[in-house]
Every structure is written in C-alpha cells, then in structure tokens.
Short mmCIF file of C-alpha atoms in Angstrom, two decimals:
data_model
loop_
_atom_site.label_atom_id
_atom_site.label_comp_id
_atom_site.label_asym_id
_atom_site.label_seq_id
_atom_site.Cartn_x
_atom_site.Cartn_y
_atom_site.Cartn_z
CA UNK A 1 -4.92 18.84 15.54
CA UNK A 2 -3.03 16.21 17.70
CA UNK A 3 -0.20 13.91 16.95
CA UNK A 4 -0.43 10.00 17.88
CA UNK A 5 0.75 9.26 20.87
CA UNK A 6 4.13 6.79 20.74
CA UNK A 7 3.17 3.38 22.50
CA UNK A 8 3.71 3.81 26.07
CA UNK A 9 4.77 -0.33 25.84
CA UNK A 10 7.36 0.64 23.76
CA UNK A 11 8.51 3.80 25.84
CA UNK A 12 8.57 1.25 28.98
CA UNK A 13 10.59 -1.67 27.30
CA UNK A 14 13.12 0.21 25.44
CA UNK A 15 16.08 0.78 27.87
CA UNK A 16 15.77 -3.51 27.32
CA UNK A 17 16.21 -3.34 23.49
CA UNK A 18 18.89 -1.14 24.11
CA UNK A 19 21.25 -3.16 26.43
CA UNK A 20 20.48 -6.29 24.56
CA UNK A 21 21.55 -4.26 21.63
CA UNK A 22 24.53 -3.18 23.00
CA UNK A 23 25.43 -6.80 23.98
CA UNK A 24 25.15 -7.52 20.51
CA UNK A 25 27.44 -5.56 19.45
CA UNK A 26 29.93 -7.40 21.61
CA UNK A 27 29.39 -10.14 19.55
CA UNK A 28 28.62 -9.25 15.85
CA UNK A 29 29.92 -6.71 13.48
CA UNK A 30 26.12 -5.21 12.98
CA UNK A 31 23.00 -5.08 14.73
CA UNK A 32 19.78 -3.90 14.82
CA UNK A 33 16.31 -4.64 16.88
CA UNK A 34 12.95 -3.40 15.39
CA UNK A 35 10.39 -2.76 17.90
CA UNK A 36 6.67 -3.21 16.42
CA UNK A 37 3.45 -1.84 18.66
CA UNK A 38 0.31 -1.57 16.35
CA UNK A 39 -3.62 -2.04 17.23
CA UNK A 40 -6.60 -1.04 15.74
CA UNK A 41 -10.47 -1.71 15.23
CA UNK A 42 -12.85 -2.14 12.72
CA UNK A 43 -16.98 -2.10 12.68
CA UNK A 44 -19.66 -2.80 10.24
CA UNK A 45 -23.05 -2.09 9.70
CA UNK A 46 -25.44 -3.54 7.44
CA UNK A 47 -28.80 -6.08 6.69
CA UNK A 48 -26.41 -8.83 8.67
CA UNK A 49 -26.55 -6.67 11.80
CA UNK A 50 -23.18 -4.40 13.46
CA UNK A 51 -19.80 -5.73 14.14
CA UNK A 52 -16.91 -4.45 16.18
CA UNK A 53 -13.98 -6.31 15.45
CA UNK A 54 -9.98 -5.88 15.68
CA UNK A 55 -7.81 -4.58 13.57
CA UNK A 56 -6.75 -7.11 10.17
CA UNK A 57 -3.14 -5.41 11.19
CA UNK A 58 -2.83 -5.51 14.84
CA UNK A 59 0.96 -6.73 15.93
CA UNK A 60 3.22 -6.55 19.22
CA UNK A 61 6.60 -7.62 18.53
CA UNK A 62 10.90 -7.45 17.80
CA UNK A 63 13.09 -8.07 15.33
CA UNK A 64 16.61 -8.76 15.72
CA UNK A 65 18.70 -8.54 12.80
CA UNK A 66 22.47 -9.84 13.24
CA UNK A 67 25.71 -9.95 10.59
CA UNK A 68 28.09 -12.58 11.12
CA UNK A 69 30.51 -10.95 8.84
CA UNK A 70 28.97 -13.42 6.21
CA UNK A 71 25.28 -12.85 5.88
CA UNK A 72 22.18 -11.41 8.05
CA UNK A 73 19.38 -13.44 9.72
CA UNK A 74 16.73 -12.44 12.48
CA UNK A 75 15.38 -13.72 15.28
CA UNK A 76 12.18 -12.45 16.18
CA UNK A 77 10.20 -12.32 19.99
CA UNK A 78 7.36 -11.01 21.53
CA UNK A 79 8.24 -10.40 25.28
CA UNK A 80 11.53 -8.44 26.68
CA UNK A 81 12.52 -7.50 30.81
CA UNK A 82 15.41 -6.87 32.64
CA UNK A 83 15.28 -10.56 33.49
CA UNK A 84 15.17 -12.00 30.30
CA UNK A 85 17.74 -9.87 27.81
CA UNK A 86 20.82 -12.54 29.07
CA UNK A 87 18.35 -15.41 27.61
CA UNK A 88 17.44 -13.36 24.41
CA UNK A 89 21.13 -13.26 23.82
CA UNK A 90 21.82 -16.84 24.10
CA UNK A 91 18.73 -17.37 21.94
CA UNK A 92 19.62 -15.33 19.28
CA UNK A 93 23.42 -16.34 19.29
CA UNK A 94 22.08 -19.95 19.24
CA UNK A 95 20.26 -19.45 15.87
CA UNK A 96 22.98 -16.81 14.20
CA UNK A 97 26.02 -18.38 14.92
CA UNK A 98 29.76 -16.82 13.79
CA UNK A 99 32.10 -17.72 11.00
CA UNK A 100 33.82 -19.94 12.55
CA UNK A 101 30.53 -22.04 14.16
CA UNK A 102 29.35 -22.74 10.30
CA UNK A 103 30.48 -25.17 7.81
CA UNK A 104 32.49 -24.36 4.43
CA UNK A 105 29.31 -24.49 2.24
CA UNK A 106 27.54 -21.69 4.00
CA UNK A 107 29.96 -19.22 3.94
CA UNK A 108 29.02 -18.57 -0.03
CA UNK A 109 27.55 -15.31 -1.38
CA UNK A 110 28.75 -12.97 1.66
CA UNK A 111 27.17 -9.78 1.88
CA UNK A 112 29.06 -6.75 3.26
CA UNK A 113 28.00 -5.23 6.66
CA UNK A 114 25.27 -2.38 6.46
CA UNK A 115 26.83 1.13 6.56
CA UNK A 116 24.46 3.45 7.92
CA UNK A 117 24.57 7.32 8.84
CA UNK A 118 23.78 8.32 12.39
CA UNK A 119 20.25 9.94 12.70
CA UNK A 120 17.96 10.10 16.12
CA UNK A 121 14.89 11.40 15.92
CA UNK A 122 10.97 10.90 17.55
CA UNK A 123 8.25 11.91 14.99
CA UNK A 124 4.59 11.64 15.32
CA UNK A 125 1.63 12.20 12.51
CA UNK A 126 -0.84 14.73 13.29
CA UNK A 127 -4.76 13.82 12.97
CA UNK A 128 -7.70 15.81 13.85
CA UNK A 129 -9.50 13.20 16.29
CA UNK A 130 -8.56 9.89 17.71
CA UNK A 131 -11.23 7.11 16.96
CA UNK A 132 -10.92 5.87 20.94
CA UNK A 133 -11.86 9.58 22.18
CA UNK A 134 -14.86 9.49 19.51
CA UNK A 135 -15.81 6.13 20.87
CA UNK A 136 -16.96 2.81 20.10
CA UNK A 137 -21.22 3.69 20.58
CA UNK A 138 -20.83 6.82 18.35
CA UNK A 139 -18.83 5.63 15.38
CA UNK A 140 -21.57 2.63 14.74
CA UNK A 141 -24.04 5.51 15.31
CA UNK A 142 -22.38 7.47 12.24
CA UNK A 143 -22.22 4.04 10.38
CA UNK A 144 -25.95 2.71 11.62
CA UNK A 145 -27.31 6.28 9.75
CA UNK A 146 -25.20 5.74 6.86
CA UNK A 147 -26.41 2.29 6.38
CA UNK A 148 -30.14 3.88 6.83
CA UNK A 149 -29.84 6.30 4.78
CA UNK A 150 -28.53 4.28 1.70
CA UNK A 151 -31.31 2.06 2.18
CA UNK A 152 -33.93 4.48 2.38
CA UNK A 153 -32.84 6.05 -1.46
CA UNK A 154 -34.19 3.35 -3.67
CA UNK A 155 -36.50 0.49 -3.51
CA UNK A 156 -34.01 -1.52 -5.20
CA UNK A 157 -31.62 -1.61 -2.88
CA UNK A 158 -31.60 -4.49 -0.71
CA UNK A 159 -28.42 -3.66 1.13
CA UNK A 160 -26.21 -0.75 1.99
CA UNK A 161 -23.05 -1.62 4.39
CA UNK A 162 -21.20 0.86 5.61
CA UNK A 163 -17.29 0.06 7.28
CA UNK A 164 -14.73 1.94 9.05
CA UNK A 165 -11.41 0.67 10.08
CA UNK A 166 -8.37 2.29 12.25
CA UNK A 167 -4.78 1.21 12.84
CA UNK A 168 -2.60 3.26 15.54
CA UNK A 169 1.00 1.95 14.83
CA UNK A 170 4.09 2.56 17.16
CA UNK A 171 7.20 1.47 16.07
CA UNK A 172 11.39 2.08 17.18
CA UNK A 173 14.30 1.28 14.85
CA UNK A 174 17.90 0.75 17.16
CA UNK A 175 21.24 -0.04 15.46
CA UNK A 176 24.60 1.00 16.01
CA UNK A 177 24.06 4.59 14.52
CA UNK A 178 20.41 4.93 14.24
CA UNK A 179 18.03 5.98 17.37
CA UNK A 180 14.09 6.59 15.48
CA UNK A 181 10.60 6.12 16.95
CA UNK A 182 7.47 6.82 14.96
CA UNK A 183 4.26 7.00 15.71
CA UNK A 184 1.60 6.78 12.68
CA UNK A 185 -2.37 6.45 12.19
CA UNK A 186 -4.21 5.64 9.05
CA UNK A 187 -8.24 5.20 8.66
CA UNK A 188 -9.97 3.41 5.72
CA UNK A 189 -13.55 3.18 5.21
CA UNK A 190 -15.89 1.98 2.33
CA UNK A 191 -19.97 2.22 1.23
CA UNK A 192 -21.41 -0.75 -0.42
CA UNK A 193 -24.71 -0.69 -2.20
CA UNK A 194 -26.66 -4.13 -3.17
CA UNK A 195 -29.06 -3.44 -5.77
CA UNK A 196 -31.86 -5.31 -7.00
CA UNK A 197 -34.83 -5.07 -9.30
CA UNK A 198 -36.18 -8.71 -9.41
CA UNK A 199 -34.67 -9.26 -12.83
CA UNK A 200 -30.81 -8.69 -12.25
CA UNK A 201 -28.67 -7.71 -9.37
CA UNK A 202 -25.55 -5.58 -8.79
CA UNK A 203 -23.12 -3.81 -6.47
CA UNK A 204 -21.52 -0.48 -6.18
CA UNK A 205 -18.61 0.17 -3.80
CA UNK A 206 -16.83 3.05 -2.87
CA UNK A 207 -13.45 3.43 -0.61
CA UNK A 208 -12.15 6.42 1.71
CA UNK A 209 -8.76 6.39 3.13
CA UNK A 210 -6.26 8.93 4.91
CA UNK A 211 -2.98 9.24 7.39
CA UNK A 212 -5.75 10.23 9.57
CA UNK A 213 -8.06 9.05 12.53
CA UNK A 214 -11.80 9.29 12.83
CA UNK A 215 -12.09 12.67 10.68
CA UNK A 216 -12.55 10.11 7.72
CA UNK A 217 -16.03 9.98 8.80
CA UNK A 218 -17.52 12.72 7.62
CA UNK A 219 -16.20 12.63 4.26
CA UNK A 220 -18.66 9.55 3.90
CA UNK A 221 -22.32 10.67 4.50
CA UNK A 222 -21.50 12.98 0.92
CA UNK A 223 -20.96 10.19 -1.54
CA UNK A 224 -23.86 7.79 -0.27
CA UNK A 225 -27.11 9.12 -2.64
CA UNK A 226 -24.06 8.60 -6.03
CA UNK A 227 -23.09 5.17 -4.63
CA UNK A 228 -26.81 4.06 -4.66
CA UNK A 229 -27.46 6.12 -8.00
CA UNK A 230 -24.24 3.57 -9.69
CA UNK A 231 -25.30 0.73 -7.99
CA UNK A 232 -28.95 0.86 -9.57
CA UNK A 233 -27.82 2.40 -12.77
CA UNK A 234 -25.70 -0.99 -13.08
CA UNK A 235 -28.86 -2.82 -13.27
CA UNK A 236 -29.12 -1.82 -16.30
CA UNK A 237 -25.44 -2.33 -17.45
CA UNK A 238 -24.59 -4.33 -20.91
CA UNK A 239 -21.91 -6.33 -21.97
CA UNK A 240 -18.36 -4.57 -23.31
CA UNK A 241 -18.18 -5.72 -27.22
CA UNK A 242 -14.52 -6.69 -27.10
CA UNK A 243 -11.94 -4.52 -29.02
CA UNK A 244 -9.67 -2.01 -28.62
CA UNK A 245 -10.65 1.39 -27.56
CA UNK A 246 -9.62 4.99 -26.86
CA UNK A 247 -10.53 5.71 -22.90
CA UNK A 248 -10.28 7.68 -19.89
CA UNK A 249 -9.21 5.98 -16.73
CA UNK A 250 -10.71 7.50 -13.43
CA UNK A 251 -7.76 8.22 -10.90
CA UNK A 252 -8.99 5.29 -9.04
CA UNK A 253 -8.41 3.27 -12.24
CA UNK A 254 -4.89 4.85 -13.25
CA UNK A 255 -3.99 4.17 -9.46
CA UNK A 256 -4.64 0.48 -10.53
CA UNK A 257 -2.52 0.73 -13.46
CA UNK A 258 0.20 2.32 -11.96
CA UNK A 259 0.40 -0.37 -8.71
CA UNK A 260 -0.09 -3.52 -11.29
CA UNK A 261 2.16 -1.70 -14.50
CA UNK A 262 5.13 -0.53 -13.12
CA UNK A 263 4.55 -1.14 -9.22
CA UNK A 264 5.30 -4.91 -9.16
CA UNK A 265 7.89 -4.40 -12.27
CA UNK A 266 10.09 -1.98 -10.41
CA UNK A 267 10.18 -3.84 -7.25
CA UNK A 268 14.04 -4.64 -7.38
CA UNK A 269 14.17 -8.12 -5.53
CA UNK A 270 12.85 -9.04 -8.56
CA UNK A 271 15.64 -7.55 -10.26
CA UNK A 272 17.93 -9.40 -8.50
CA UNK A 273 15.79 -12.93 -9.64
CA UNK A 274 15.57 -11.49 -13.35
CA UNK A 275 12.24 -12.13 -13.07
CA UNK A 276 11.10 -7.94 -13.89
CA UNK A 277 11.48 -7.09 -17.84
CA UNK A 278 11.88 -3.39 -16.54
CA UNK A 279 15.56 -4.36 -15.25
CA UNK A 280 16.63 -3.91 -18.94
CA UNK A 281 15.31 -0.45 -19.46
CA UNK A 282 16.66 1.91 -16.90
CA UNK A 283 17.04 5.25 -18.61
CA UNK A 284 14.61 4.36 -21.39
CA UNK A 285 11.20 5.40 -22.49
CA UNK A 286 8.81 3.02 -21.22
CA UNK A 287 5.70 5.51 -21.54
CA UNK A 288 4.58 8.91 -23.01
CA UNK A 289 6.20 12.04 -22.43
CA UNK A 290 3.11 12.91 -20.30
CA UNK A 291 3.92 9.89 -17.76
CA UNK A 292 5.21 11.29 -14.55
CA UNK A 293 5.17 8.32 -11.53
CA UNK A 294 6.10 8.25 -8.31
CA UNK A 295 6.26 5.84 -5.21
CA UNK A 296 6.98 6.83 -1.47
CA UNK A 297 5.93 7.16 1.94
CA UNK A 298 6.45 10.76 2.26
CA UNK A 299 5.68 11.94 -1.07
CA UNK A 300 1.88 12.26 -0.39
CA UNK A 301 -0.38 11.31 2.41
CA UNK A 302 -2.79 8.32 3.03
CA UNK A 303 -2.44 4.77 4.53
CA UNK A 304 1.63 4.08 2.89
CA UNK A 305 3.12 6.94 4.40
CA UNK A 306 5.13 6.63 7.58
CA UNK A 307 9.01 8.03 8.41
CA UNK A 308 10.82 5.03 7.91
CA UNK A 309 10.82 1.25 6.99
CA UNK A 310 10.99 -1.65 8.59
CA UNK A 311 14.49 -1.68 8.10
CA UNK A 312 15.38 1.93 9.35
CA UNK A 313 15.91 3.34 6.23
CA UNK A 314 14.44 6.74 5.53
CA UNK A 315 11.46 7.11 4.10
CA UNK A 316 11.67 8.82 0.09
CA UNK A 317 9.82 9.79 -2.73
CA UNK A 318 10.69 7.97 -5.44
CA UNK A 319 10.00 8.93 -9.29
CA UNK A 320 10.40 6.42 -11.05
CA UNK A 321 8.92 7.24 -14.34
CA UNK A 322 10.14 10.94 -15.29
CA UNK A 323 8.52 12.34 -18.26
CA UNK A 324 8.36 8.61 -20.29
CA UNK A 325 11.51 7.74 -18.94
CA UNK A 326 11.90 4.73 -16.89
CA UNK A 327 14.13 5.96 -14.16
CA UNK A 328 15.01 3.81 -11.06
CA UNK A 329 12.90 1.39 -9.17
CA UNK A 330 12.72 0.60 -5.27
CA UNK A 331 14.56 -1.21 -3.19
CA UNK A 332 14.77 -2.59 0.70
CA UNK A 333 18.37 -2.84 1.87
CA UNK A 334 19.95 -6.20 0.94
CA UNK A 335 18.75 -5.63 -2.38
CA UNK A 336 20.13 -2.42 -2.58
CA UNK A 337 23.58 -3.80 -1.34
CA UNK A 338 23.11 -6.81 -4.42
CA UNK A 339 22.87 -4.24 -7.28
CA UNK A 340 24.81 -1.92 -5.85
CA UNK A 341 21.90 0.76 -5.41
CA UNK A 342 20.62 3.42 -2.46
CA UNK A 343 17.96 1.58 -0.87
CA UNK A 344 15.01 3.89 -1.63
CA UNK A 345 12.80 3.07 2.30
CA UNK A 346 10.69 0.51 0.72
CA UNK A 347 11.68 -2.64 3.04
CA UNK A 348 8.47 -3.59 4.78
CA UNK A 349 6.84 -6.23 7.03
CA UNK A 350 3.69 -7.50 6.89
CA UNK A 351 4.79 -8.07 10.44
CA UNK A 352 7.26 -8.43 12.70
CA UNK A 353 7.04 -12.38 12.21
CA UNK A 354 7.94 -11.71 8.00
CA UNK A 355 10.50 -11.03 6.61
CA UNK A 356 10.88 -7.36 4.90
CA UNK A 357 10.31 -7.56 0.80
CA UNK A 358 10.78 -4.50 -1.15
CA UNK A 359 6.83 -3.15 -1.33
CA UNK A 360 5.35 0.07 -2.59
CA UNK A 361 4.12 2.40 -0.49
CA UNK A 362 2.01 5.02 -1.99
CA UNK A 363 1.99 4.57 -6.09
CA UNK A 364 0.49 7.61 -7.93
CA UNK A 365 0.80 9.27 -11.48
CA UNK A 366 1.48 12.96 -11.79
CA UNK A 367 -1.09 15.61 -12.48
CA UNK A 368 -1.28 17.26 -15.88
CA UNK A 369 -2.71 20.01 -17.36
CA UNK A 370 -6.04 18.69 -18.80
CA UNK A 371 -9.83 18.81 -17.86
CA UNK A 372 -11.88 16.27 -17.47
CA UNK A 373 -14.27 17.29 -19.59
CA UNK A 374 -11.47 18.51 -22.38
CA UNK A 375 -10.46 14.65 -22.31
CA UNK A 376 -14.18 13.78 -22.47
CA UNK A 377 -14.61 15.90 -25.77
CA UNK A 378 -11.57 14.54 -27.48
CA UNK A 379 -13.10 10.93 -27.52
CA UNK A 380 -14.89 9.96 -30.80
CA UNK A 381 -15.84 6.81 -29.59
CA UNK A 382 -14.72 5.11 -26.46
CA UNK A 383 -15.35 5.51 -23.03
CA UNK A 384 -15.09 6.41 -19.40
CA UNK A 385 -13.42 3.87 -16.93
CA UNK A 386 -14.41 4.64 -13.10
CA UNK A 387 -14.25 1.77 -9.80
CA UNK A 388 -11.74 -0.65 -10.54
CA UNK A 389 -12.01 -4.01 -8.90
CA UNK A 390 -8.10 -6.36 -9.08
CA UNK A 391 -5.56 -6.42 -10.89
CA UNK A 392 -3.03 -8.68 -12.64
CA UNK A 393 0.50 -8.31 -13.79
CA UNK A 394 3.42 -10.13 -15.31
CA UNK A 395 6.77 -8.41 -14.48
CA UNK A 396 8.67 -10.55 -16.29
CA UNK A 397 7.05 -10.19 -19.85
CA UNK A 398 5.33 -6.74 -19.07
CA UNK A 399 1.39 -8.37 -19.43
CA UNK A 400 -1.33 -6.74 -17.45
CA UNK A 401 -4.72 -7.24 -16.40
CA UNK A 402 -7.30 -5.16 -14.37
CA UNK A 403 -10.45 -5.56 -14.06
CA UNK A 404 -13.24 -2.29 -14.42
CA UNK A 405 -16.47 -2.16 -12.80
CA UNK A 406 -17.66 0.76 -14.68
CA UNK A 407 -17.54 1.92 -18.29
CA UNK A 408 -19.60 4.80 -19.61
CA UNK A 409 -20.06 4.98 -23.27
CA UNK A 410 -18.54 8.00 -24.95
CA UNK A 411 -19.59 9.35 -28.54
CA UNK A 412 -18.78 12.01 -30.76
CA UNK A 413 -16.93 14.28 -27.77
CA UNK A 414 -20.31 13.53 -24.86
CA UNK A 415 -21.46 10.63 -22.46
CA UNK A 416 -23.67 8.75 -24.37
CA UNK A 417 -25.83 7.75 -20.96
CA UNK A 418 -24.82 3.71 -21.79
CA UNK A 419 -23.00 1.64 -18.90
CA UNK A 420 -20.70 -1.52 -19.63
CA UNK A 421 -19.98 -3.48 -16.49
CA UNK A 422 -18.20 -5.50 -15.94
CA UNK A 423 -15.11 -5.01 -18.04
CA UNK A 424 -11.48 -6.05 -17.95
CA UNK A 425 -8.80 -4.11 -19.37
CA UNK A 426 -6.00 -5.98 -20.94
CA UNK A 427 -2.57 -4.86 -22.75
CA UNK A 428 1.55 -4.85 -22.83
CA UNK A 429 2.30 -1.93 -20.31
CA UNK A 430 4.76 -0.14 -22.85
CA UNK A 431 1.94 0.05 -25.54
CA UNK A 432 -0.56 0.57 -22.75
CA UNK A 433 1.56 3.99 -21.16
CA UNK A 434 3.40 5.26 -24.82
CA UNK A 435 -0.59 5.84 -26.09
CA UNK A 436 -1.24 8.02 -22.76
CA UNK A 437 -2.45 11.58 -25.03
CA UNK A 438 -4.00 13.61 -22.20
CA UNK A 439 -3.29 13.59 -18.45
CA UNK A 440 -6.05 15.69 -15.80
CA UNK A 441 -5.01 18.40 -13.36
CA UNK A 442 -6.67 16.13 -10.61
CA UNK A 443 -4.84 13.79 -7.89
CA UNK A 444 -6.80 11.37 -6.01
CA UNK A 445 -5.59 8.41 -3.88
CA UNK A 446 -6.90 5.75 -2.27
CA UNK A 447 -5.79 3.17 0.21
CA UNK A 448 -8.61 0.78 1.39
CA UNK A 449 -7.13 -2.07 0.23
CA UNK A 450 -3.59 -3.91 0.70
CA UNK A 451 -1.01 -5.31 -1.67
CA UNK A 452 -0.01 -9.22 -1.39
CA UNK A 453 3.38 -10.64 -1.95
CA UNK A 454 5.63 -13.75 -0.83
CA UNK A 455 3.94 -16.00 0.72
CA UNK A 456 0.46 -13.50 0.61
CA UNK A 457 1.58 -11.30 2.89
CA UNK A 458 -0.21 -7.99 3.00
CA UNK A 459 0.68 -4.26 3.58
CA UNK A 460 -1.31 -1.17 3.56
CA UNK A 461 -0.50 0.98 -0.30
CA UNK A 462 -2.69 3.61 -1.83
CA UNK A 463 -2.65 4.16 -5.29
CA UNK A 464 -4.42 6.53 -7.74
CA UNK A 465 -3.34 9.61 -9.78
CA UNK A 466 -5.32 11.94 -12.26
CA UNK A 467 -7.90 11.04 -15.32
CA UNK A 468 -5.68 9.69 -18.16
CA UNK A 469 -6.69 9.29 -21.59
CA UNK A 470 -5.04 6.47 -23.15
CA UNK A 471 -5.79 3.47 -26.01
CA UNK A 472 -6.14 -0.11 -24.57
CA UNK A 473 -7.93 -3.31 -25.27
CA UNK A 474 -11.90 -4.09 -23.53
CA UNK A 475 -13.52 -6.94 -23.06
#
C-alpha cells in the first residue's frame, strides 16, 4: 500500500495563499482560499484503434471566498508568487467591495459570517499502485488483451472496447480557523461489447470503479466472457408488455433509484427554492420499514469519497432515510446557514471556476437480510432488473424515470430464460420505496459515471446498494 502523494505545486505555493489570506483578513470579517491541483489520464482500446487522452477532470486553480459583513462572493485565479499576492488583493477587493462601497439595494438578504471550529490536519488515501509507476505502454497492454479477448468469444461480436481512467486530486482548504490538505485518487473503468448477428444488433456494458489507482485493472479481465454472454443474449431480447410488475432491482439498478429518488429530492438548495416535495416530510415515512439510505464521502469507498468539500467542511455520512423514515437531507454551507441546518460536507465544485452546489457524494441503500435467490423464489411473475442506463427525476412532484437495459423474466419462484431490453421503469417515489418487501445482504457500488447539475456541471458520485424487491410500473 501507498498513500497519494500531496501536489508538490501546492506544497510550493502555499506560504502565498497564506499571506494573501492573512491580508484578507485585514480587510473582511471572513475568508477563505481553496487551492485545487488535480490531473489524470484516460486510454481506450477498441475496433477504432488506442487512445491516450487526459483526464475529463483535470483542474489547477484558487478560490477566494470573502464576507463583506453582508454576503459572500469569490474570486477565482490560476497563478500565485511572492510578486503577485499585493495584485491578487487589489483584484479581489476590486470585485468584493465593503458595505459602505455598495448601494442601498444590495445590502438585502444578509447572511451571517461563517463560524467554523479550528481543525489542521494533512490526510492522504492509500492505493495499492499508482497508474504513472505502472505506465502508459503497459496499461494499453492490459486493455489491448482485454479488447482481444472479448472479441475472440463470439462471432457476433463486432466490437469489444475496453477503458480505464485515473484522476490524482490535491487539494488545501485555508480560513481563519481551518488549516486541511488532502490528497485523493479514484480509478473508473468500463467493458463494452457490440454484438451482432446480421439480423439485429446490441450492446452490453459494464463499469468498475474504486478510491483506488491502477489495482482496478485486474478486477476487469474476470467479467469479460459474462459481458459478451449479455451482449449476445440481447440479440435475442423482446419487447417489455407494459404494466405494472413485482421486481428485483440489481444493486446497480437500486443505486439508480436511490441517486434519481431521493438523491436530487434531498439536495437542500432546492429546499431553499421550494422546488423538492421532500422539504415537507422530514420525520415522515417516505418508504418501507426495510429502506435504510445513506449519502457521504466517508461512509463507504469509491470515486465520492474524499475528507472534505470544497468548502472545508468535513466530510459525513449522512442517513437520510432511517428505517422508512425520511430523515434529513444534505446541504453545502450557505444553505445550511438559510434553513438553519449543519451543513452535512456536500458543497462541491465541478471546478474551481463553479460555484459549489450541494451534490451527493456516494448514494447507497443499506444491506438487508435476504438472498438473492430467496427474493428470486418469492416472485410469481415479474422479473429481474440488472445494467441500468439514465435516469430522470422530478423533485418537486416526486416523478421518476430510469431507464433498464436488462430484464429477465421471472415465473412461478425461477428465471424463466426470457430477456426484455430495453425497459424503462416509471413511478411516484413514495409508492415506488413503501412496496420495497425484501432487501439482499449484498452492497455493491459503482462510480463510472458523474452527476450533472446547474448549468451541467459534473462531479464524480457512485451509487448502488443491495438487490431490492419492490412493485413498479414497465414499459
């Protein structure tokens, strides 16, 4: 094991951050600066040919954050010396001016200044192997035999790709009080098969993810004879008859439920826009007594987990579904301050140039105590839900929509051997979570993908949970 390394850029420029903090503070009642130092790679391989490309994530880059005793605004830069911290100053005094430099109609809807408890600390996650010591030439070597052995399985297919991707991220939160660095990795990677018989064609996709470096590799070369065995199966699929249905929803599938259901709808900006339905039923049940969820960057592992936010707020583990009960939702801080909540460490960038939102982190349902195949025998008629694709949601009037690659036909208690694809799963969230019946003992996440909000901007989740058995509406 090794931990990542904190950016040595960051190590060199922050005795700058520091005495531009400091005169800061000479000037307003709060400040902060948020120092940003993130790169990574990614590389393909498939029919098109191999690609080495950078990382969809990589940043360099501050945030200042001021309070004029009336509000907070930022100024963000890219560059800091001893030379140029007078000039920063100016800049960022120029831009977030004082009481007294603003007119009458802006001084409306003052915030209070940000309290915060002293903490220092340096902490590092610990990975097993760094992509850059495994090298460029031999991760396309692990990827080039992937891609060759997924093609060799099946006539049918006509393409197998095979991706890996890396981020190393560095990052330093300075106020007042607060003194943190943190140093994080995470690794996605993801099989594709492209199936074809001459009559119909299909896909079959599968992701990988961790808080890990290049030790995501080998859990790959395992899954690649199933991917190909789905993806030419699905050649074969038929068309979902629409109606409502008893079902089992693969983790990867309850991990979409739980981001789109009661992700978005506890995300408390929109609580402060009334535009989330679940603002109204705080200490209620919203979902069987089964229902366990949680959100948080420390809570489990994979690519939403890191030791703070983007606004140096801790990072938690929120539940915010106990036992049916709707419980609390997450916050960053100025929404916290607005309702008059703990901020919960969900205030996150897309980058140092955004602004922070409030944004899940790692969503998940709780274990239970159920098999798989218990579930499985319980279902007269219905069926088994496996690789989601996207999802929908409507906060404000509870809808959602996700949309299923997979459905296996289930009768009398046993897989039938029948595949629906695709499908897309429709229902209130209330009705959708109060008919969950049986929960598994498993807990898988995933985090290849990334969440949008605002203006589209994207951050690294995971999502996922156990099997759940539940009644919802197919077509």
């Amino acid at each position: 094991m090794m931990k990542v390394e904190m950016s040595p850029y960051l190590k060199q420029v922050k005795p700058y951050l520091i005495s531009l903090l400091n005169k800061l503070l000479e000037v307003y009642p709060y400040a902060s600066i948020l120092g940003t130092d993130a790169k990574g790679k990614s590389y393909r391989v498939s029919r098109a040919g191999t690609n080495i490309g950078n990382g969809m994530f990589d940043e360099r880059g501050f945030v200042a954050k001021v309070y004029n005793g009336i509000g907070y605004s930022e100024y963000v830069f890219n560059e800091i010396d001893a030379n140029s911290i007078d000039e920063l100053l100016n800049q960022i005094m120029k831009v977030n001016k004082l009481p007294e430099d603003l007119s009458d109609n802006l001084t409306e809807g003052q915030y209070e200044k940000l309290e915060e408890e002293s903490c220092t600390f340096s902490k590092a996650k610990e990975i097993d192997q760094h992509p850059r010591s495994l090298g460029d030439e031999k991760i396309i070597e692990i990827l080039t035999a992937l891609h060759s052995k997924g093609k060799s399985l099946d006539e049918r297919v006509v393409d197998f790709r095979a991706d890996f991707e890396y981020l190393e991220i560095s990052k330093c939160f300075l106020s007042n009080n607060k003194d943190l660095e943190q140093s994080l990795m995470w690794s996605t990677g993801a099989l594709m098969c492209m199936s074809d018989d001459g009559n119909k064609n299909n896909y079959h996709y599968k992701g990988f993810s961790g808080a890990c470096g290049s030790e995501l590799l080998n859990e790959m070369d395992s899954s690649v004879e199933e991917i190909v065995q789905i993806a030419c199966e699905l050649l074969h699929s038929e068309k979902m008859i629409p109606g409502t249905y008893d079902v089992i929803c693969a983790p990867d599938v309850s991990g979409l439920i739980a981001h789109e259901a009661f992700g978005h709808g506890v995300e408390m900006d929109m609580f402060v826009k009334d535009r989330a339905l679940a603002k109204e039923y705080i200490d209620e049940y919203v979902a069987s007594p089964l229902v366990t969820m949680h959100d948080g960057a420390v809570g489990v592992e994979n690519t939403g987990s890191y030791f703070f936010d983007d606004e140096g707020t801790l990072a938690q583990d929120i539940v915010i579904i106990d036992k049916g009960i709707l419980k609390q939702g997450i916050s960053d801080r100025l929404t916290s301050m607005k309702l008059g909540t703990i901020p919960t460490g969900n205030g996150r960038r897309e980058s140092y140039e955004r602004k922070a939102y409030t944004r899940m982190t790692n969503t998940y349902f709780k274990p239970g105590d159920s098999s798989l195949e218990e579930m499985i025998a319980s279902i007269q008629d219905g069926y088994l839900l496996d690789a989601s694709a996207s999802g929908m949601e409507d906060p404000k009037n509870w809808g959602i929509q996700c949309m299923v690659s997979i459905a296996r036909e289930i009768k009398d208690g046993k897989l039938t051997g029948k595949i629906f694809s695709p499908v897309v799963l429709t229902g209130y969230v209330p009705d959708l979570l109060k008919s969950i019946s049986m929960v598994s003992k498993d807990l898988q996440l995933v985090g290849t993908g990334a969440c949008g909000k605002g203006y589209k901007e994207w951050v690294k989740v995971s999502t996922g949970g156990p099997y759940i058995k539940t009644r919802v509406r197919l077509g």
